[in-house]
C-alpha positions as a printed NumPy array, in Angstrom:
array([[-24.826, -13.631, -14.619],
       [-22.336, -10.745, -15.215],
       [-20.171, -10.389, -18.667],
       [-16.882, -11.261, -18.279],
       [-15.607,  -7.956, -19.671],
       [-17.726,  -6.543, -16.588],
       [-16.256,  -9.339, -14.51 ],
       [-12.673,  -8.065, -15.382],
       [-13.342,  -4.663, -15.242],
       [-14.581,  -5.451, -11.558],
       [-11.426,  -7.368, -10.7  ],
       [ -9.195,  -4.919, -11.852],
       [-11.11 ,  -1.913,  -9.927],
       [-10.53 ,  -4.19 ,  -6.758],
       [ -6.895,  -4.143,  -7.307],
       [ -6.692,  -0.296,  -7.779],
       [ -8.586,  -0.172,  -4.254],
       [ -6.057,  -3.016,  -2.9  ],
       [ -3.48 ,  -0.478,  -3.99 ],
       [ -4.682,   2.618,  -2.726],
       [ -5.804,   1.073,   0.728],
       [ -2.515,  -0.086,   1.313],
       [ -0.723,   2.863,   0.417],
       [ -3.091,   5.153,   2.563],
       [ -2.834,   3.019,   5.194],
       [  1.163,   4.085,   5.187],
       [  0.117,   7.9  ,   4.673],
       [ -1.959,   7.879,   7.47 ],
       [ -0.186,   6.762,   9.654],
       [  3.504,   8.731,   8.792],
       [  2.832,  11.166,  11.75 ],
       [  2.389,   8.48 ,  14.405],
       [  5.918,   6.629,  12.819],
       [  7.557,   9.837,  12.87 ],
       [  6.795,  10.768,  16.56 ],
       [  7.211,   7.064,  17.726],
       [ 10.904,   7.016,  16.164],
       [ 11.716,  11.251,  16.375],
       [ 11.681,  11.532,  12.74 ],
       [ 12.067,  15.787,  11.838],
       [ 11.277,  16.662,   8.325],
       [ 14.373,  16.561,   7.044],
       [ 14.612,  13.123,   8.143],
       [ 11.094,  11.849,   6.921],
       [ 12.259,  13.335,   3.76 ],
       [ 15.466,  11.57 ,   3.281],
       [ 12.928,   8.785,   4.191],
       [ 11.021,   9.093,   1.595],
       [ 13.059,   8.826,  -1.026],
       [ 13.497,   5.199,  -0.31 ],
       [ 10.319,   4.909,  -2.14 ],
       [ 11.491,   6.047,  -5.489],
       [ 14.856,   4.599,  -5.313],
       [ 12.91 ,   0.793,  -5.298],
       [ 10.728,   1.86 ,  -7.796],
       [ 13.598,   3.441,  -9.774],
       [ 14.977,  -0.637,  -9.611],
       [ 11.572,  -1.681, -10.112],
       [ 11.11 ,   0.617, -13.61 ],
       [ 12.724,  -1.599, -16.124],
       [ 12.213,  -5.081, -14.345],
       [  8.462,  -4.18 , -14.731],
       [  8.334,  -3.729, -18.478],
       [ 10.233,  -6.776, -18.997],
       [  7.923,  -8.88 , -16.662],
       [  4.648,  -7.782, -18.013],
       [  6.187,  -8.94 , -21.193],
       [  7.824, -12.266, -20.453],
       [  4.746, -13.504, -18.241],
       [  2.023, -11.129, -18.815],
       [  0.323,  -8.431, -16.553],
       [ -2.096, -10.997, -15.187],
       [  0.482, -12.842, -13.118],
       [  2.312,  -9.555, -12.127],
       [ -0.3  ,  -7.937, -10.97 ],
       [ -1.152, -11.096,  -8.959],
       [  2.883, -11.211,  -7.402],
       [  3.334,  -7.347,  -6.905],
       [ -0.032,  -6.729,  -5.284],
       [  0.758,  -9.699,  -2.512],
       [  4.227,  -8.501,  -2.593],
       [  2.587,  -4.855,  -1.712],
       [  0.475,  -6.052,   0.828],
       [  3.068,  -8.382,   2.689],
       [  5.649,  -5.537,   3.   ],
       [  3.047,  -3.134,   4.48 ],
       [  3.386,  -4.279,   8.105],
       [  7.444,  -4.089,   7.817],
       [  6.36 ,  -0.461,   7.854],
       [  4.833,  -0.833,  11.528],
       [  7.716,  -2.935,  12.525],
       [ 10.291,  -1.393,  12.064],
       [ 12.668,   0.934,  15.374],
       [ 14.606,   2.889,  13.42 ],
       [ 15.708,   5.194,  10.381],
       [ 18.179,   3.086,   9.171],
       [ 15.626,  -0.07 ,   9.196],
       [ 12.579,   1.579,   7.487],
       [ 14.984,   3.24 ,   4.625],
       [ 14.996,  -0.543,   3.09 ],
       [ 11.307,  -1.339,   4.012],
       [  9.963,   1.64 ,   2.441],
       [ 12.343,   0.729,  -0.61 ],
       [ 10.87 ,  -2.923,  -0.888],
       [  7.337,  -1.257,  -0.617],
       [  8.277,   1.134,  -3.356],
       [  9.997,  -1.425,  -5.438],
       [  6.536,  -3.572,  -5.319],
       [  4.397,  -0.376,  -5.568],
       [  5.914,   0.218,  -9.202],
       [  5.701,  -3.179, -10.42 ],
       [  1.981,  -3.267,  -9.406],
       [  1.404,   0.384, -10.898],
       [  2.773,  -0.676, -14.266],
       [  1.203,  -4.35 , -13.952],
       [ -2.617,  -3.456, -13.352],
       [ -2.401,   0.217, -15.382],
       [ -1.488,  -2.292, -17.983],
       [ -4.853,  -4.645, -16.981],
       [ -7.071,  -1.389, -17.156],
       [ -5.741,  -0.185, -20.796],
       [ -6.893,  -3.655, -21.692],
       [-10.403,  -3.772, -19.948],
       [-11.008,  -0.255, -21.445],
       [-10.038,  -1.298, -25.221],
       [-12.696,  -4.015, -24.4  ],
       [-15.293,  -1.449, -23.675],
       [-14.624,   1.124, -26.308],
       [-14.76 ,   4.306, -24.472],
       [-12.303,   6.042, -21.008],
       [-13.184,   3.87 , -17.951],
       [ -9.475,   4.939, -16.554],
       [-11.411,   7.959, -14.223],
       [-13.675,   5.143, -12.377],
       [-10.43 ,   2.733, -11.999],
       [ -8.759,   5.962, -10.089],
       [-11.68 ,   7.076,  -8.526],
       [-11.542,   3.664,  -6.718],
       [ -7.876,   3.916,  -5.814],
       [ -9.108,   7.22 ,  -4.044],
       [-12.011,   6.136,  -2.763],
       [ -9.585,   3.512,  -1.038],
       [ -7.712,   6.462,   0.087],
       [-10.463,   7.953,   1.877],
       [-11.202,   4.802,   3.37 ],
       [ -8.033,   3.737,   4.767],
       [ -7.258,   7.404,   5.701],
       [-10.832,   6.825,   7.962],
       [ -9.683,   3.381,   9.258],
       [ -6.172,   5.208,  10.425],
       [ -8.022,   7.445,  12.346],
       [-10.481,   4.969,  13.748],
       [ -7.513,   2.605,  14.958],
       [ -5.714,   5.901,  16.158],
       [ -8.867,   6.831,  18.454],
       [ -8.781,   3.332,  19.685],
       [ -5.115,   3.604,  20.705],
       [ -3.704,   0.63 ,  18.025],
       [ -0.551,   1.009,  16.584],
       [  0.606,   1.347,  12.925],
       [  1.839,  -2.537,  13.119],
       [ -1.364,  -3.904,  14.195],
       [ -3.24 ,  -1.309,  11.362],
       [ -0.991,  -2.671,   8.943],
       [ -1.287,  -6.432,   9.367],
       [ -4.796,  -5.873,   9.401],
       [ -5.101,  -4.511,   5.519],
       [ -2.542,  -6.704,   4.428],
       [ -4.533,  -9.891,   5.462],
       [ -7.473,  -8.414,   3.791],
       [ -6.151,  -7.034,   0.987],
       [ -4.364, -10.511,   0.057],
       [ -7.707, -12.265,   0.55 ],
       [ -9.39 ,  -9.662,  -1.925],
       [ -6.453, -10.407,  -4.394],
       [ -6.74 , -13.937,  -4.201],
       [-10.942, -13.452,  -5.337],
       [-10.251, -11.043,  -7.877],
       [ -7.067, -12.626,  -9.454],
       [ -9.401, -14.938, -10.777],
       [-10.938, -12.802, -12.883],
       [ -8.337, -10.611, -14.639],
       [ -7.835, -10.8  , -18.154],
       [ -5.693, -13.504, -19.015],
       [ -4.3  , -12.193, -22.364],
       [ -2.943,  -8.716, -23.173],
       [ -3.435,  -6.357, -25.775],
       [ -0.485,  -6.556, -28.085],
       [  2.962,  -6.911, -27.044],
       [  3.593,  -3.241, -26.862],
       [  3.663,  -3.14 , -22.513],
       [  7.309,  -4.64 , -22.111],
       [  9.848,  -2.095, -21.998],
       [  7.243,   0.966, -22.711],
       [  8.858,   2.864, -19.514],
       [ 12.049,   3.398, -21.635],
       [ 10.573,   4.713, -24.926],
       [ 11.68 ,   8.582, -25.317],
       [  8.017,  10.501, -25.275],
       [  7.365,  12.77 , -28.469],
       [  7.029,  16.5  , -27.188],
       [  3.42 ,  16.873, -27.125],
       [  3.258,  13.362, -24.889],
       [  6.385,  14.951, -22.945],
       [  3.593,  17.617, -22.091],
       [  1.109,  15.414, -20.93 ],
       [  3.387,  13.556, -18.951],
       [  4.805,  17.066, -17.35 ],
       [  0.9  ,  17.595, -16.421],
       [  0.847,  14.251, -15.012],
       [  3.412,  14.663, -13.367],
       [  2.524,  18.278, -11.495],
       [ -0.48 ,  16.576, -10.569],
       [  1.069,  13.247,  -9.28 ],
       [  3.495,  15.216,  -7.459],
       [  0.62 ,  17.111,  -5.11 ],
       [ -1.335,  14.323,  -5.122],
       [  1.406,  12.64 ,  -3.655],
       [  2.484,  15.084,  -1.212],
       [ -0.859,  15.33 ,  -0.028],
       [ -0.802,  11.779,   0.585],
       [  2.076,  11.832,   2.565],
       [  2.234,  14.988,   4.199],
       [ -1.166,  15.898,   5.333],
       [ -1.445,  14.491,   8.712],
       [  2.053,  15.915,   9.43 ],
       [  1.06 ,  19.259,   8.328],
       [ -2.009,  19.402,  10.306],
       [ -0.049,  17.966,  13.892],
       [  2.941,  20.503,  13.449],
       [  1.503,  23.56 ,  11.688],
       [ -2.282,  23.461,  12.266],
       [ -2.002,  21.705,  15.261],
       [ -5.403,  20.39 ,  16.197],
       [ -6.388,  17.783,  18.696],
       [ -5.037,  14.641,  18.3  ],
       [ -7.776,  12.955,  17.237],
       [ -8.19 ,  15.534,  14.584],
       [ -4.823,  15.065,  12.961],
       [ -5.844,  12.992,   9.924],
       [ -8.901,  15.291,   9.272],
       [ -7.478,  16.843,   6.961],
       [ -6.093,  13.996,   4.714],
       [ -9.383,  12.373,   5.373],
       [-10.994,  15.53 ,   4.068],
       [ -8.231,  15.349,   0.684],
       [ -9.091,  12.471,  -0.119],
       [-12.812,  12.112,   0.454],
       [-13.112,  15.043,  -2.743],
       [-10.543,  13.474,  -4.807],
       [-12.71 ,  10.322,  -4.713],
       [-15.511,  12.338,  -5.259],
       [-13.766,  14.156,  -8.388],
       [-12.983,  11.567, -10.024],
       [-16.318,   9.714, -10.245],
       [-17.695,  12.774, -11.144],
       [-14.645,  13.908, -13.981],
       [-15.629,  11.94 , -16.965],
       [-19.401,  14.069, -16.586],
       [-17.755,  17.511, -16.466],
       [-15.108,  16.25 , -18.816],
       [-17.912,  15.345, -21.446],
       [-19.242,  18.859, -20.916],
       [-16.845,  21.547, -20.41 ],
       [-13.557,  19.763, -22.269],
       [-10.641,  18.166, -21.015],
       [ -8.358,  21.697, -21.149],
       [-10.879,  23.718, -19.439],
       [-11.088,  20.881, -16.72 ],
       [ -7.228,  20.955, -16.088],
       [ -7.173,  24.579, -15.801],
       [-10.233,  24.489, -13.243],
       [ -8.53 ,  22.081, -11.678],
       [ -5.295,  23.685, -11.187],
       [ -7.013,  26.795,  -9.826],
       [ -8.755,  24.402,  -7.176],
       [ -4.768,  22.974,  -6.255],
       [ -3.479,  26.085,  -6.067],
       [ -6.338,  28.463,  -4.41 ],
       [ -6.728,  25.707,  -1.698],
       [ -3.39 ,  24.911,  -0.816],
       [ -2.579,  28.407,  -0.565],
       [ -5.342,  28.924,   1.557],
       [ -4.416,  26.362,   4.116],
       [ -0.523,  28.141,   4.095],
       [ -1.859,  31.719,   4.748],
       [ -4.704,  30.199,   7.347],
       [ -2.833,  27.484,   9.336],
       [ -6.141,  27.201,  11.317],
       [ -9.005,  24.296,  11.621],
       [-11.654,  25.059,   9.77 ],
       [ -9.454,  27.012,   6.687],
       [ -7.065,  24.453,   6.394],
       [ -9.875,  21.722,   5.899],
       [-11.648,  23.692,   3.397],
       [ -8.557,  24.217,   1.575],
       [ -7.928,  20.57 ,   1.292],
       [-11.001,  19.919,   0.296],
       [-10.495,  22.127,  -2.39 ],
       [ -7.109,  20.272,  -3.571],
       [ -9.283,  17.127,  -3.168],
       [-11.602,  18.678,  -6.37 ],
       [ -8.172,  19.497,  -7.456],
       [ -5.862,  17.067,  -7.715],
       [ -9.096,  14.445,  -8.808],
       [ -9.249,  14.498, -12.75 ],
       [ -5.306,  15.28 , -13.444],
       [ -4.191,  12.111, -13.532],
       [ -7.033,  10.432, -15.548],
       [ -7.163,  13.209, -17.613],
       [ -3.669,  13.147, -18.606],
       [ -3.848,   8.798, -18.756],
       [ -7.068,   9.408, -21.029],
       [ -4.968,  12.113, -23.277],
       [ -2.463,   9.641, -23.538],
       [ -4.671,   7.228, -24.535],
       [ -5.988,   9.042, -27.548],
       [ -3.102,   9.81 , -29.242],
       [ -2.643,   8.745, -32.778],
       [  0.925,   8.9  , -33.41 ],
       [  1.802,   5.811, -31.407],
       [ -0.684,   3.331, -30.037],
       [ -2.577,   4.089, -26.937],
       [ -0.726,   1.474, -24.713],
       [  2.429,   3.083, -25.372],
       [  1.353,   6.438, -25.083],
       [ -0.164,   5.559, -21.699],
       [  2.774,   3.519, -20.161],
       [  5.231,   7.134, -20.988],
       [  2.68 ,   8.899, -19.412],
       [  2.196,   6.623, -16.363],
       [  5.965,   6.609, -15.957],
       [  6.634,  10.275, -16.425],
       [  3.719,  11.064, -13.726],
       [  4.926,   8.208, -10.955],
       [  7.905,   9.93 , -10.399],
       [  6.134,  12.892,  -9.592],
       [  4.   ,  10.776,  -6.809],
       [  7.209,   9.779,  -5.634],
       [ 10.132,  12.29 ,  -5.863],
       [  7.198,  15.086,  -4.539],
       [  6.919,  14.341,  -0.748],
       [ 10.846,  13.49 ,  -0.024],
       [ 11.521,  17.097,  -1.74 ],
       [  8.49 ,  18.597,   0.506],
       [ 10.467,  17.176,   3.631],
       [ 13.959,  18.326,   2.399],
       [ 12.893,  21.867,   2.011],
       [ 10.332,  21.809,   5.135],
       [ 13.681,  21.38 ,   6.776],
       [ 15.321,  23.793,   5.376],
       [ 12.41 ,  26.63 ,   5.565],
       [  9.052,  25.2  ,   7.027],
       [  6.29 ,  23.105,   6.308],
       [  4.443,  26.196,   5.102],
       [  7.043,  27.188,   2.134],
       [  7.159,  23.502,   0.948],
       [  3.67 ,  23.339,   0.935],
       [  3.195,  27.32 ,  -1.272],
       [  5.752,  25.194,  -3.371],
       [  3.199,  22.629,  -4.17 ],
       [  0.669,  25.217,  -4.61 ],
       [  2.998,  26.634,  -7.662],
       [  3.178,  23.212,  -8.929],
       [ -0.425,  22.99 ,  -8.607],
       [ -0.699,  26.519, -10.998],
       [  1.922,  24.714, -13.974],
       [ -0.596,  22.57 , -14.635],
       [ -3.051,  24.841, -15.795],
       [  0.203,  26.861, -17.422],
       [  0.76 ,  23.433, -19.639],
       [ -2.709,  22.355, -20.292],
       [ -3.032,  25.436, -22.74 ],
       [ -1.118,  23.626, -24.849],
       [ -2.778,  20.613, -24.428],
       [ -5.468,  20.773, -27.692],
       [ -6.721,  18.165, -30.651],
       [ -5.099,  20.025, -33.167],
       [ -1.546,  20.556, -31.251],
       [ -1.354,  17.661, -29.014],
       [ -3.186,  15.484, -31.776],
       [ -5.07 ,  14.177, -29.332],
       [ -8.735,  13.571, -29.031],
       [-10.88 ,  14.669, -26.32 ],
       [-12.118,  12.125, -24.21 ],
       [-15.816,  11.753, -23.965]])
């Protein structure tokens, strides 16, 4: 019979793939919406910013919830809530209708990214040492999987609504197994109202890495598949190839990170890893083709992998404020960058091209590496994670 710290730490990996099915399921599926309801960039990025305006609303509601009734019983309402405004997404006809849908699903996304982040920091004080890299390798792994299933259902003609409805029936059922097994008490009373805490400079640095990283790994979430139908321009059937090809090496990354990590240092990683963001978006700018452009994803894929755990496990370590508190600024800092990355990408695609938005990411991409210089034991008063 299993532990039941392995038990938790089991239920709270199926709600990061819950998450990151759900959301991929959306990604994949942004070029078919856009074409079904004659979205141009400029109007898939005004679009997009739905997303961050209901998690902006979501932001201090979450802190105060995870408070008042614990991150257990968030984590249980937001990911249902997540799940059950998916298909809205398929439903909707218009612009003007999936402005608030995409706004409800962003307002939920938040409260579950504060709500279960908050479950993991708990499950990993349990077991003494970083477990956040295998909690985010499973929310990619779910990427790569639900970027698959979108191109499965595309090949067999079904549309985004009937995709949708599909996940969210399953992903509630695998919420209502796990919930069970969450942790039922949190870790101090530090997680209410940690989004609002000013960070100290040298977290303000981690969260600016975070961020950079979020912010491509975002934007290749949601702008892949359009990329690849109006600048690569494959077959159709090969329009999510390379999203699926993104996110199978970011999976792969980040079950792999904490090995590297252990062996080469957390600083060197970043820097290696911004080379791999930069080199390989850049590469799929300058060579709009196939075969390039997939090997250049891939290649962000490495990239974009350890960034985020990285920076959460940096966070974590830092001694002049407790870990949860460090983590939650962090967390905060580098959601916005998920979110406010792909509605700029489509503002400025509009304005220039696809091409230029996507050798802006690329810069972003290089600040990383630019910012973890700084990011040391002795400066950052951090440790490095194991």
């Amino acid at each position: 019979m299993l532990p039941s710290t392995t038990k938790s730490r089991i239920a709270v990996a199926a709600v990061f793939f819950q998450a990151g099915i759900c959301f991929a399921s959306w990604a994949s599926r942004i070029p078919d919406i856009s074409s079904k309801l004659g979205l141009s960039e400029g109007d898939i990025g005004q679009l997009l910013l739905a997303m961050p305006v209901g998690s902006l609303f979501a932001l201090p509601l979450a802190g105060w919830l995870v408070h008042t009734w614990g991150s257990r019983t968030v984590v249980l309402l937001s990911a249902t809530l997540y799940a059950v405004f998916l298909p809205l997404l398929g439903w909707v006809e218009s612009f003007w209708t999936l402005a608030p849908a995409l706004a409800l699903f962003g307002f939920a996304g938040n409260l579950l990214n504060v709500s279960v982040n908050t479950q993991a920091i708990n499950v990993q004080a349990h077991y003494g040492k970083p477990i956040m890299g295998s909690f985010h390798g499973l929310w990619s792994l779910a990427g790569f999987l639900g970027g698959a299933l979108g191109t499965l259902l595309i090949g067999w003609q079904q549309t985004p609504l009937f995709h949708f409805l599909l996940v969210a029936v399953l992903g509630v059922i695998l919420i209502a197994v796990a919930h069970q097994f969450t942790l039922r008490q949190d870790e101090g009373s530090e997680a209410g109202g940690l989004s609002l805490r000013r960070p100290e400079p040298y977290l303000l640095r981690i969260g600016l890495i975070a961020f950079c990283g979020m912010l491509c790994e975002g934007c290749m979430f949601d702008w892949s598949g359009v990329y690849f139908q109006r600048v690569v321009r494959p077959d159709a059937a090969l329009v999510t190839s390379g999203y699926v090809a993104c996110m199978s090496t970011m999976a792969l990354g980040r079950f792999l990170a904490d090995y590297f990590t252990h062996r080469f240092g957390a600083t060197r990683m970043l820097q290696v890893s911004s080379a791999l963001i930069a080199s390989g978006l850049l590469l799929a700018v300058l060579l709009p083709y196939l075969v390039p452009a997939i090997i250049g994803f891939l290649l962000v894929g490495f990239g974009i992998a350890s960034v985020t755990p990285l920076s959460y496990s940096a966070a974590g370590q830092a001694r002049t404020v407790s870990p949860g508190v460090a983590l939650a600024l962090v967390s905060t800092i580098g959601y916005f960058g998920f979110l406010l990355g792909p509605p700029l990408i489509g503002l400025l695609g509009e304005v220039f091209s696809l091409r230029v938005s996507f050798a802006l990411v690329a810069m972003m991409g290089a600040v990383v590496g630019v910012l973890a210089a700084g990011i040391t034991s002795k400066s950052a008063k951090v440790r490095t994670p194991a």
